[in-house]
Short mmCIF file of C-alpha atoms in Angstrom, two decimals:
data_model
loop_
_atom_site.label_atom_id
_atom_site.label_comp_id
_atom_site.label_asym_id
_atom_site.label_seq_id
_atom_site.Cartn_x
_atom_site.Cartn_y
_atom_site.Cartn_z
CA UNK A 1 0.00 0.00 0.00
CA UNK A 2 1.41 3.02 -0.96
CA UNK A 3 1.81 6.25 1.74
CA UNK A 4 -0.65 9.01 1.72
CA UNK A 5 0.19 12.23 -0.14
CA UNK A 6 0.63 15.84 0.60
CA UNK A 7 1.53 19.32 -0.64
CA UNK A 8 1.88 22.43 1.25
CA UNK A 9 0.97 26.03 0.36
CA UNK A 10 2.78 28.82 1.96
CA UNK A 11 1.50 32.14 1.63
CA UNK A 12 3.10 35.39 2.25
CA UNK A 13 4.62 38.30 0.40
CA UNK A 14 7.17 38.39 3.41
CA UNK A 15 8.70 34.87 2.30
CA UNK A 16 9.07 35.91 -1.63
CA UNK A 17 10.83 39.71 -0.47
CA UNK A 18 13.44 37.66 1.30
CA UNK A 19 11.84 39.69 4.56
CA UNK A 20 10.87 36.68 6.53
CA UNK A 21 12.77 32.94 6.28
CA UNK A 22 9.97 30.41 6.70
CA UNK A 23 10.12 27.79 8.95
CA UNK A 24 6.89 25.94 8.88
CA UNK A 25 8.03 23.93 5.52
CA UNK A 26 11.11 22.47 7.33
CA UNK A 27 8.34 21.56 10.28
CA UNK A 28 5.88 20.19 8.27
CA UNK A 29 8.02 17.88 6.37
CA UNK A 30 9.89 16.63 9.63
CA UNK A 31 6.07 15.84 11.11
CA UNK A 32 5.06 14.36 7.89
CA UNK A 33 7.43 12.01 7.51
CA UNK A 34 7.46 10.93 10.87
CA UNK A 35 3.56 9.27 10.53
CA UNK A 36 4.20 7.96 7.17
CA UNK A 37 2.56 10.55 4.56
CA UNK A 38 4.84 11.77 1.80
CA UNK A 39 5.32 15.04 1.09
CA UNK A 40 5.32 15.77 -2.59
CA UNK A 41 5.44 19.42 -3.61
CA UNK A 42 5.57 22.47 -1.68
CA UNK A 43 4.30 25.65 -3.52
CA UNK A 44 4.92 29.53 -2.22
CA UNK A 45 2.68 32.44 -3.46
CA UNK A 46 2.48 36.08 -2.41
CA UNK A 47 -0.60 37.27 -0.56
CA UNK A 48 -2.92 37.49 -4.03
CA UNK A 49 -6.26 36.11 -4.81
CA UNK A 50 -5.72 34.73 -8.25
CA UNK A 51 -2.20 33.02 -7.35
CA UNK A 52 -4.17 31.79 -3.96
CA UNK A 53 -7.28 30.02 -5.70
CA UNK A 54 -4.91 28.60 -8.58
CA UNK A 55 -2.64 27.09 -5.90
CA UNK A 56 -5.04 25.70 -3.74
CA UNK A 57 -7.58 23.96 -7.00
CA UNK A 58 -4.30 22.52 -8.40
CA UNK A 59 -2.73 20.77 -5.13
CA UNK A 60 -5.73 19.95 -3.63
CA UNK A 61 -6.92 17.84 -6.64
CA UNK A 62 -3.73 16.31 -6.88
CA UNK A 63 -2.49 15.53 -3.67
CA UNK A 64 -4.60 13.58 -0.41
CA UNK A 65 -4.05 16.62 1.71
CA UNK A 66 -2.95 20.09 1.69
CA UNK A 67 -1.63 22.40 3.96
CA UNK A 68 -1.62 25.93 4.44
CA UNK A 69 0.08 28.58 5.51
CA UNK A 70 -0.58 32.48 6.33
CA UNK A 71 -2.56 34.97 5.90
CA UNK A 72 -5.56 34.15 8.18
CA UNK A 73 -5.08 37.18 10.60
CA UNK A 74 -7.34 40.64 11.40
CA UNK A 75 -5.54 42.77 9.19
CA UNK A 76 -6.33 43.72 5.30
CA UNK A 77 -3.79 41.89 3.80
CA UNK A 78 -4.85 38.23 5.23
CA UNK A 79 -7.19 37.18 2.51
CA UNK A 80 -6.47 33.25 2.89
CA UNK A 81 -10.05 32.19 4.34
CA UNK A 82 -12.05 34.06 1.76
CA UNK A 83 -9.96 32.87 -0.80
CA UNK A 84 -9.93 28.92 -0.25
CA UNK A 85 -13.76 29.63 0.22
CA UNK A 86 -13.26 30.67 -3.57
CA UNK A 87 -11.51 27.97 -4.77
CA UNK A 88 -14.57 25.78 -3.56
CA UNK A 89 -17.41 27.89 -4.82
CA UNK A 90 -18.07 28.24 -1.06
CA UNK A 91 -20.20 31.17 0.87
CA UNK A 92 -17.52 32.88 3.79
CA UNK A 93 -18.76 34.87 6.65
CA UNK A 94 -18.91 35.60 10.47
CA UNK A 95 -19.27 31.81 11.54
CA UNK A 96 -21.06 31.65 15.17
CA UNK A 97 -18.83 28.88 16.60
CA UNK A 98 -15.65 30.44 15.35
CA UNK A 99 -17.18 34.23 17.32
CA UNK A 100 -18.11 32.11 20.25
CA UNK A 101 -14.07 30.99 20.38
CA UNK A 102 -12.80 34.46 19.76
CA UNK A 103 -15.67 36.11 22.36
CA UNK A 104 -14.67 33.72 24.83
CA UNK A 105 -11.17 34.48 24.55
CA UNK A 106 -11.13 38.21 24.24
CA UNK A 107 -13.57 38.16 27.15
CA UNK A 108 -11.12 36.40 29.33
CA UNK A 109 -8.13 38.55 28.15
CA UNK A 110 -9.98 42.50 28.69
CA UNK A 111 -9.83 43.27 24.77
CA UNK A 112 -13.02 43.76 22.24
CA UNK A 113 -13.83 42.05 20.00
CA UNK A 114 -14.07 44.66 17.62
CA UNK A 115 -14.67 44.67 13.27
CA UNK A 116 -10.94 44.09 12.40
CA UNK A 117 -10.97 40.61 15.05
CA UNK A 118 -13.89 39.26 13.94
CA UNK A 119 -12.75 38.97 10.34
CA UNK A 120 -10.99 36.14 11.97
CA UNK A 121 -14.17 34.00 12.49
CA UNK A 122 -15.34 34.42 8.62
CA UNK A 123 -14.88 30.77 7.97
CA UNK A 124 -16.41 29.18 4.48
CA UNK A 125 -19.51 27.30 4.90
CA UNK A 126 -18.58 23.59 5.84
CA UNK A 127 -15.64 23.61 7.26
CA UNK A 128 -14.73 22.15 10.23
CA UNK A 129 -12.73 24.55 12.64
CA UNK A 130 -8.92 23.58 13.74
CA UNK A 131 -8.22 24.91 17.55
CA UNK A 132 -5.57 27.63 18.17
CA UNK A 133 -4.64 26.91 21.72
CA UNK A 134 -2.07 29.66 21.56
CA UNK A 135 -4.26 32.77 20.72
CA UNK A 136 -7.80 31.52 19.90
CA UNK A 137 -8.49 32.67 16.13
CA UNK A 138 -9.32 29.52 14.43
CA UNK A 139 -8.12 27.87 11.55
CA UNK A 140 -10.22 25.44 9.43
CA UNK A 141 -10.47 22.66 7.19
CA UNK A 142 -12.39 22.75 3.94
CA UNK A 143 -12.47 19.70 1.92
CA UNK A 144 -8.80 18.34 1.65
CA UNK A 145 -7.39 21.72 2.94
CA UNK A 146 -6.31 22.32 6.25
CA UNK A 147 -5.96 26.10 6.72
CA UNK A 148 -3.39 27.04 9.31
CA UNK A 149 -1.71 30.25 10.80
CA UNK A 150 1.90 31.33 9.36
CA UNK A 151 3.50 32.30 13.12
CA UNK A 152 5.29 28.90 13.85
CA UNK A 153 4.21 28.40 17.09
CA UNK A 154 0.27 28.81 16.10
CA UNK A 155 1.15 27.09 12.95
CA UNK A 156 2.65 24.56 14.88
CA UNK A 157 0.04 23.85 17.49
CA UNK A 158 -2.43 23.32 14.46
CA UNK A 159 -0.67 20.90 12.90
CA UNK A 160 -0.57 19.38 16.00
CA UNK A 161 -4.38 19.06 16.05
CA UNK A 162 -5.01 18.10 12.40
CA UNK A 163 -1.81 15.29 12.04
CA UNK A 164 -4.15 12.54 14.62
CA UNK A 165 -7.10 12.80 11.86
CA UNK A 166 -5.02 11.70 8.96
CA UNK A 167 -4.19 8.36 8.07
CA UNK A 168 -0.89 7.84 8.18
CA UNK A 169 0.96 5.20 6.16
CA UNK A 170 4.15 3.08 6.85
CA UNK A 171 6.74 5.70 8.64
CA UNK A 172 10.13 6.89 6.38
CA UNK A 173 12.70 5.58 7.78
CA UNK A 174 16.37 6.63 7.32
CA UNK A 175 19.91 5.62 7.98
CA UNK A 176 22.83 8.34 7.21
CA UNK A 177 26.63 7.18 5.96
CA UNK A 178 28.95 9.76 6.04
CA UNK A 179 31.71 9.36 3.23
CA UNK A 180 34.93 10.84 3.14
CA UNK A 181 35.40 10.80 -0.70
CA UNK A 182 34.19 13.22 -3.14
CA UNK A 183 30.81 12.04 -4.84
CA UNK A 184 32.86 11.88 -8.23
CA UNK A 185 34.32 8.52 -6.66
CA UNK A 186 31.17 7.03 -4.72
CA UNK A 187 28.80 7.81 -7.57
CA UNK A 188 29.23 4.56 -9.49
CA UNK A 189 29.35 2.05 -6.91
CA UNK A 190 26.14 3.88 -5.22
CA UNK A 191 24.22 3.92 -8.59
CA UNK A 192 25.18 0.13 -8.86
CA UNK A 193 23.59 -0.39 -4.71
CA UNK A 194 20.81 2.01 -5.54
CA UNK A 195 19.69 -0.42 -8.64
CA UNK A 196 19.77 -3.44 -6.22
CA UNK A 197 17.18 -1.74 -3.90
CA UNK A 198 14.91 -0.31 -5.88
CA UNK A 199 12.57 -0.14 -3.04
CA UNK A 200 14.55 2.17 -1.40
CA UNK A 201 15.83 5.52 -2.17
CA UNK A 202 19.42 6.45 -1.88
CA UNK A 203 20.41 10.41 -1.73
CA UNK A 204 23.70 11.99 -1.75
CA UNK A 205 24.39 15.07 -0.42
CA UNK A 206 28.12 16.60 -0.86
CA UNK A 207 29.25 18.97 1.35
CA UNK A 208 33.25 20.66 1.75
CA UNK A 209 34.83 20.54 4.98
CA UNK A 210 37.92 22.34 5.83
CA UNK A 211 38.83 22.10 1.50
CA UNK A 212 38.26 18.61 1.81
CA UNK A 213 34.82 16.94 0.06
CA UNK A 214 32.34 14.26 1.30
CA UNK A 215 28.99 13.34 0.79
CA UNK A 216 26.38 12.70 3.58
CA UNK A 217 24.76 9.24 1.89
CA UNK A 218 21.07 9.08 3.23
CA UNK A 219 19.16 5.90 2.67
CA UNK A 220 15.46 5.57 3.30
CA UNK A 221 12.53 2.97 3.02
CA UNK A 222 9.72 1.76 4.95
CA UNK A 223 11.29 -1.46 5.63
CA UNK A 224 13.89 -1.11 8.03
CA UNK A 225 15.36 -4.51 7.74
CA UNK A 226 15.94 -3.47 3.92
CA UNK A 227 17.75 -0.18 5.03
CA UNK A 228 19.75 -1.82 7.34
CA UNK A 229 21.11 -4.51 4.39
CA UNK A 230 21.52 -1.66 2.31
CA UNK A 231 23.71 0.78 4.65
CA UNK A 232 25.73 -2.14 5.77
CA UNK A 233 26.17 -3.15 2.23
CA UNK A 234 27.23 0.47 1.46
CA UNK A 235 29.78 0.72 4.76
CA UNK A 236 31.50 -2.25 3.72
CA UNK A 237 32.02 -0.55 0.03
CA UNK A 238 33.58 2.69 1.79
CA UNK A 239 34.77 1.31 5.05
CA UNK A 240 35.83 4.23 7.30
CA UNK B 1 6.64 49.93 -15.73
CA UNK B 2 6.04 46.88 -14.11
CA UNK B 3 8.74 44.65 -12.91
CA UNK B 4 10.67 41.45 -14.24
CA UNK B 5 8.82 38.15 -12.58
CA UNK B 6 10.25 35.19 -11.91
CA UNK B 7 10.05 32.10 -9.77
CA UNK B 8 12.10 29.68 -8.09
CA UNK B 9 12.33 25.47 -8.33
CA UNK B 10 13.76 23.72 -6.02
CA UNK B 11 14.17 20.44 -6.35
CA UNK B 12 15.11 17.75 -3.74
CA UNK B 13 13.96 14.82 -1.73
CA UNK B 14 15.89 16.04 0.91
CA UNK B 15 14.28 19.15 1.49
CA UNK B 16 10.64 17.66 1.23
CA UNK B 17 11.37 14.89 3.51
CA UNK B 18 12.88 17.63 6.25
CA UNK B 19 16.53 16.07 6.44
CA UNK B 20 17.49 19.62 4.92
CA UNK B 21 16.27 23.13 5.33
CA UNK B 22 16.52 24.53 1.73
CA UNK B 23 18.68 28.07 2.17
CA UNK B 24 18.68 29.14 -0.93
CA UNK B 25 14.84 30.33 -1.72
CA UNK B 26 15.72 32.92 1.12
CA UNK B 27 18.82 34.08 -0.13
CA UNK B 28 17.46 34.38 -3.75
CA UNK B 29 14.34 36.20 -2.90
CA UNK B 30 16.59 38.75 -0.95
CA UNK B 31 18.84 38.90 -3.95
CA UNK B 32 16.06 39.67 -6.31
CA UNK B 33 14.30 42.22 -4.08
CA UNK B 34 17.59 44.05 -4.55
CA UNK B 35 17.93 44.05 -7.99
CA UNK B 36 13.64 44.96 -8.85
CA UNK B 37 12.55 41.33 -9.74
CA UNK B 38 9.94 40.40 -8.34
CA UNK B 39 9.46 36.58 -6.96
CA UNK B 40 6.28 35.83 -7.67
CA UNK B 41 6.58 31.74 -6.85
CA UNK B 42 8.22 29.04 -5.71
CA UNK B 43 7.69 25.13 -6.04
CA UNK B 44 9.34 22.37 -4.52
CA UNK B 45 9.34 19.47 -6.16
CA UNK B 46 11.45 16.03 -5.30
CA UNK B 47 13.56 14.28 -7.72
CA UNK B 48 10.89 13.21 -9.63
CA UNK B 49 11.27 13.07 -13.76
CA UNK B 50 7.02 14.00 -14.56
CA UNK B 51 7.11 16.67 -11.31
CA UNK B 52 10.86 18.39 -12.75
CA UNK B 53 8.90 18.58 -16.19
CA UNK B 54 5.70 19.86 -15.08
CA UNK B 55 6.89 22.56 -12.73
CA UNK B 56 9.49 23.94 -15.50
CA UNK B 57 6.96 24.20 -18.28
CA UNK B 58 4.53 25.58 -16.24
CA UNK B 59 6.61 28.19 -13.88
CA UNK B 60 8.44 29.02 -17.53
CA UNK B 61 5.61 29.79 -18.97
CA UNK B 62 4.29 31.63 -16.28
CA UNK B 63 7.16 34.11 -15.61
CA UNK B 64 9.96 36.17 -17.29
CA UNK B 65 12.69 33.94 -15.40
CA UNK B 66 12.79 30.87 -12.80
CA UNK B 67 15.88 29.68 -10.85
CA UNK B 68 16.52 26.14 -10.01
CA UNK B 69 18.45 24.88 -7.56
CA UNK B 70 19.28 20.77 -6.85
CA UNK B 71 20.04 17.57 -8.89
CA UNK B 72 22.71 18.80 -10.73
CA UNK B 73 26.13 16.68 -9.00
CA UNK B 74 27.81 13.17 -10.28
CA UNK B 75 25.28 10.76 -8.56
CA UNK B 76 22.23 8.99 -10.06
CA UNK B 77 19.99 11.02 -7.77
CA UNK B 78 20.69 13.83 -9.45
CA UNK B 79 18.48 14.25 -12.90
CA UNK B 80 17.49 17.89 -13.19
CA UNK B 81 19.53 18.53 -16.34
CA UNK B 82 17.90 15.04 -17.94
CA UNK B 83 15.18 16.75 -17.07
CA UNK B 84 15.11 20.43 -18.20
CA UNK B 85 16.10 19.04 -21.49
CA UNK B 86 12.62 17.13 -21.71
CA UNK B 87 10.79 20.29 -20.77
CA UNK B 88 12.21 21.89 -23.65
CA UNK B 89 12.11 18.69 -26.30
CA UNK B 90 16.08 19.13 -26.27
CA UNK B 91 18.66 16.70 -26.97
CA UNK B 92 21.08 16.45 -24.19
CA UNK B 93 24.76 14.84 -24.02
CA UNK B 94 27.85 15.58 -22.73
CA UNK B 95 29.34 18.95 -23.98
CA UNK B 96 32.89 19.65 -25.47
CA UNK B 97 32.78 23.04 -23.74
CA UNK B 98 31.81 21.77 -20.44
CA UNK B 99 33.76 19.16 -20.32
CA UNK B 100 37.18 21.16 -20.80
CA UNK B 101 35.86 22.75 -17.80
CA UNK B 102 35.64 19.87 -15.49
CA UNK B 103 38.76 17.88 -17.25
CA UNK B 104 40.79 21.43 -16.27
CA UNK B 105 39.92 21.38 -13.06
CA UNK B 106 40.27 17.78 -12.78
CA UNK B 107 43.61 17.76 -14.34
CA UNK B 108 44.59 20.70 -11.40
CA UNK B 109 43.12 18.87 -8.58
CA UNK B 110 44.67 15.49 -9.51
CA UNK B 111 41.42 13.81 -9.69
CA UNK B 112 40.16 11.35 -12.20
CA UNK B 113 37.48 12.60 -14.73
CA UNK B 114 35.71 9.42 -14.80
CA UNK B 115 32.09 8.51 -16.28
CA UNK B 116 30.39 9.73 -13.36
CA UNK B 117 31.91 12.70 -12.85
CA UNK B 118 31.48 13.24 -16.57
CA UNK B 119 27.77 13.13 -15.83
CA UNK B 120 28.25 17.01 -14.93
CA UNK B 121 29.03 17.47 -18.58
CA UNK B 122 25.89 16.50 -19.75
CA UNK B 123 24.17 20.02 -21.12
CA UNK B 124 20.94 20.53 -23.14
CA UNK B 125 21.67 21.30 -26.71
CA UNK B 126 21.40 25.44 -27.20
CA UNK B 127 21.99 26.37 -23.24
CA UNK B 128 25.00 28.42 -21.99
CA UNK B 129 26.86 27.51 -19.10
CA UNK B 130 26.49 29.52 -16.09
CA UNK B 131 30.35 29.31 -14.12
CA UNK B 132 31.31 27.34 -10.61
CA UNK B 133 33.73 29.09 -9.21
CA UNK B 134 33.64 26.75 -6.40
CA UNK B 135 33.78 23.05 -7.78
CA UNK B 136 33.87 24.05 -11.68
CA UNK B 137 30.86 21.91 -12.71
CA UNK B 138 28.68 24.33 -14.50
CA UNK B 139 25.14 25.39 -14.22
CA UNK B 140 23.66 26.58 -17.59
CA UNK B 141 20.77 28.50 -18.92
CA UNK B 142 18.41 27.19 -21.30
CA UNK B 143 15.57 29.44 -22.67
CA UNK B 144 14.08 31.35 -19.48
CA UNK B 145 15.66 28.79 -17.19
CA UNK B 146 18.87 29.27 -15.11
CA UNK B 147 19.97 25.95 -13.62
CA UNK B 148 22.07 25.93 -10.70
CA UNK B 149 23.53 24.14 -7.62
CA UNK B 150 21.53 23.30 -4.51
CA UNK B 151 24.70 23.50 -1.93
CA UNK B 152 24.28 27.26 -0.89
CA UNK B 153 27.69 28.07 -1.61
CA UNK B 154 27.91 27.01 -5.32
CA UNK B 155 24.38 28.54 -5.46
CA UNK B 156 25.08 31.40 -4.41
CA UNK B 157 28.17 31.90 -6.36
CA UNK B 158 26.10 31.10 -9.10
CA UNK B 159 23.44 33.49 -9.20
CA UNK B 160 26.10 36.31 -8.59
CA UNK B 161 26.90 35.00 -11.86
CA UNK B 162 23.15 34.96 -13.37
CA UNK B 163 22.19 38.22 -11.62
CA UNK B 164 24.45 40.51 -13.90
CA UNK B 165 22.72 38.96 -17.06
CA UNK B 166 19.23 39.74 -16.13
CA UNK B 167 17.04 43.21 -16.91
CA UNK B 168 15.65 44.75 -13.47
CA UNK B 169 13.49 46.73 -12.47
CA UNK B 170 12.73 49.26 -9.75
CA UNK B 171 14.47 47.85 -6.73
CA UNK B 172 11.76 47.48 -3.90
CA UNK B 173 12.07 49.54 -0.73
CA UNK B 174 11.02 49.20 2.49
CA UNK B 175 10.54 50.72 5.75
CA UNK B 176 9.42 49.09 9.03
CA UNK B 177 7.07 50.06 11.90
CA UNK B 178 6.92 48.31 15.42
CA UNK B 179 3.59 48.57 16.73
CA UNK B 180 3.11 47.43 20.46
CA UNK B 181 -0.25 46.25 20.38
CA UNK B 182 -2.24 43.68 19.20
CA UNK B 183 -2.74 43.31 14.83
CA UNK B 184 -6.55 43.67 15.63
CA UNK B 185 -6.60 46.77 17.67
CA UNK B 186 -4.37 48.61 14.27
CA UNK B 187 -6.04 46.51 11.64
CA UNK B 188 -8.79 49.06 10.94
CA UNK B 189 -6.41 52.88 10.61
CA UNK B 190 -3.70 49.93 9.07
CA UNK B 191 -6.29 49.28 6.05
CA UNK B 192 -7.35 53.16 5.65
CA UNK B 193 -3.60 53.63 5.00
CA UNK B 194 -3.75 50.98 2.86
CA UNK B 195 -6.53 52.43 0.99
CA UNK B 196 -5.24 55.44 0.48
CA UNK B 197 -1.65 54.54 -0.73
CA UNK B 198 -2.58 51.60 -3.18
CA UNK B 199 0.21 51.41 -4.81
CA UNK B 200 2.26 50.60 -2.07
CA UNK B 201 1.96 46.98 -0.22
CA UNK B 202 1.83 47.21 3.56
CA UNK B 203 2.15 43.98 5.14
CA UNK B 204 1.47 43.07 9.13
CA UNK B 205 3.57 40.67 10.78
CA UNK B 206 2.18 39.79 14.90
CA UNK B 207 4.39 38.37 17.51
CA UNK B 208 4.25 37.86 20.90
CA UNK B 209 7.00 38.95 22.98
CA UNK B 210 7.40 38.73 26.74
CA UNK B 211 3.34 37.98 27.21
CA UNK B 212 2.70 41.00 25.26
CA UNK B 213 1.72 41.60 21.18
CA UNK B 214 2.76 43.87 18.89
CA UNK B 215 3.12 43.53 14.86
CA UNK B 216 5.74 45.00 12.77
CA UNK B 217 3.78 46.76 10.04
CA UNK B 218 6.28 46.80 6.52
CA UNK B 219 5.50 49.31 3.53
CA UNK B 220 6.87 48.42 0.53
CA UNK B 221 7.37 50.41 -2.48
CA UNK B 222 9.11 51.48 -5.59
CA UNK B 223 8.83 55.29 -5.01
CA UNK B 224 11.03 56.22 -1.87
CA UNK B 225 8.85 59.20 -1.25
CA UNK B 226 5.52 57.69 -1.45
CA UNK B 227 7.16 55.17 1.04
CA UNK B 228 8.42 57.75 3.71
CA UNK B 229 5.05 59.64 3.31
CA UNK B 230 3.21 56.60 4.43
CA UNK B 231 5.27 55.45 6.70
CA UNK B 232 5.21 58.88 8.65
CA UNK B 233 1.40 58.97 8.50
CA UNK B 234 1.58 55.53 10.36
CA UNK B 235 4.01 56.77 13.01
CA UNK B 236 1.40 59.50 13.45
CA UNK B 237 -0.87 57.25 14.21
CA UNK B 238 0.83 55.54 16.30
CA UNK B 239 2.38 56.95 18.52
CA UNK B 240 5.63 55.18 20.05
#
């Protein structure tokens, strides 16, 4: 049986500037990976309807799940919600279990819940919301599309509540050989073990250390008795 | 006059599985901010033949320029330039001119040019190399496409290469506003601004600092004076 798949859609003019580095791609894939769903394409766009809607229709027909991203705040420029309620042909407003969250919440904290706020409970018509333990405004999950907050720890805390509904598939798992040589040298014999395990997949990754070159070799499978055979194979190729 | 676009493909199991945190869509976007091109998109795709193809055509079509980075190096994991040439119905085959690259560096370093390593001479038919100063094998450019590196350092290198080649545009500026309280107490003045300068992009980025929240509000423009103007009008409504 083959893993479940995923894509991810960041959104943000801050990422594409160069302003902001984002971090909730390298967390995503690290989570991913861990239960067993692969995934298969990342895409960034700039805070802009058309590029939004295009994104979302295109990886959410091709992949099991997506993930978002940003732009799901109070301000003007956060126009994720409305547009994933687009890209479904879906109504979006003022949703009275997503108020009830934020009304609870700004109750308990002293501040009002005033016009600018409550554009963060427009939610599309039938989604399902995703907590925010961290500072209330929800995200959602429309269809295949699980729409999440760009600051990494919100965005973080959501993913924590969405990964336990997914099926997962069989965990990647990964053994690393560090090599010495410079790929020009390993590249044969490795393309020789990578055709005897075509189940796995075999990367190299070259890096220069004080003017001298190696290559990190990184095998992974879901059968960890086949990884094992592999890497030892590989070891005894390039012992130490 | 508008701007150059262009987007960005990185390519890489490695980066999608979240052994590696890809540095150099970060360091490109900042590079092109500088220069007036805007960044419109970028995909990541793994070292897949159909995804390589699909994402090339389609972000080639799409924009004036895209960047790749990944695939590229001696080992059979590495099939972007296979690749590219499909995209483009090219023949592809190891290259007299690239190839006196590599067997000159070769020669210098001692090293054997064997068949793998002669791998990195493989160039699509009608591209121009783009130069390594680092480990000599070249990038190249075919059509709209600029193919480069994924280590950082041999990307980087190579897009100080690239860069020179390219038309810009206006470079983007920017100026930055802390704000020391919540996005939606400022969302409402923060989209009158907006309204009234709409040819400048102000973007909102919370955070949460010590208990407390405050957003740093960027305006970004190609007209320094439209930018100050803005940005002193926000100041003035916000007092620090």
């Amino acid at each position: 049986m083959t893993n479940p798949t995923a894509a991810m859609l960041v959104i943000g003019d801050e990422i594409l500037s160069g302003r902001t580095r984002d971090a909730n791609m390298h967390y995503l894939a690290g989570e991913l990976t861990k239960i067993g769903i692969d995934l298969c394409e990342v895409r960034v766009v700039s805070d802009d309807a058309e590029a939004i809607v295009a994104a979302v229709q295109a990886l959410s027909g091709a992949y099991d799940t997506v993930f978002t991203s940003g732009g799901i705040g109070p301000t003007h420029d956060d126009i994720t919600a409305d547009n994933i309620a687009r890209a479904f042909d879906r109504p979006i407003g003022v949703r009275a279990d997503a108020r009830a969250v934020l009304q609870a919440h700004y109750d308990r904290t002293g501040l009002e819940l005033n016009e600018a706020r409550l554009r963060m409970a427009r939610i599309p018509e039938g989604a399902t919301l995703i907590d925010n333990p961290i500072s209330a405004a929800p995200g959602f999950t429309l269809e295949n599309v699980h729409v999440m907050a760009g600051v990494p720890a919100i965005f973080q805390a959501m993913v924590a509540s969405v990964l336990p509904t997914l099926r997962g598939g069989a965990p990647l798992l990964s053994q690393t050989l560090q090599i010495n040589r410079g790929e020009g040298d390993i590249a044969k014999p490795l393309s020789d073990l990578a055709a005897r395990y075509p189940d796995l997949s075999l990367g190299s990754y070259p890096f220069q250390r004080d003017g001298a070159y190696g290559a990190n070799i990184v095998i992974r499978g879901n059968d960890g008795a086949r990884v094992d055979a592999a890497i030892a194979e590989l070891s005894s190729l390039f012992p130490a």
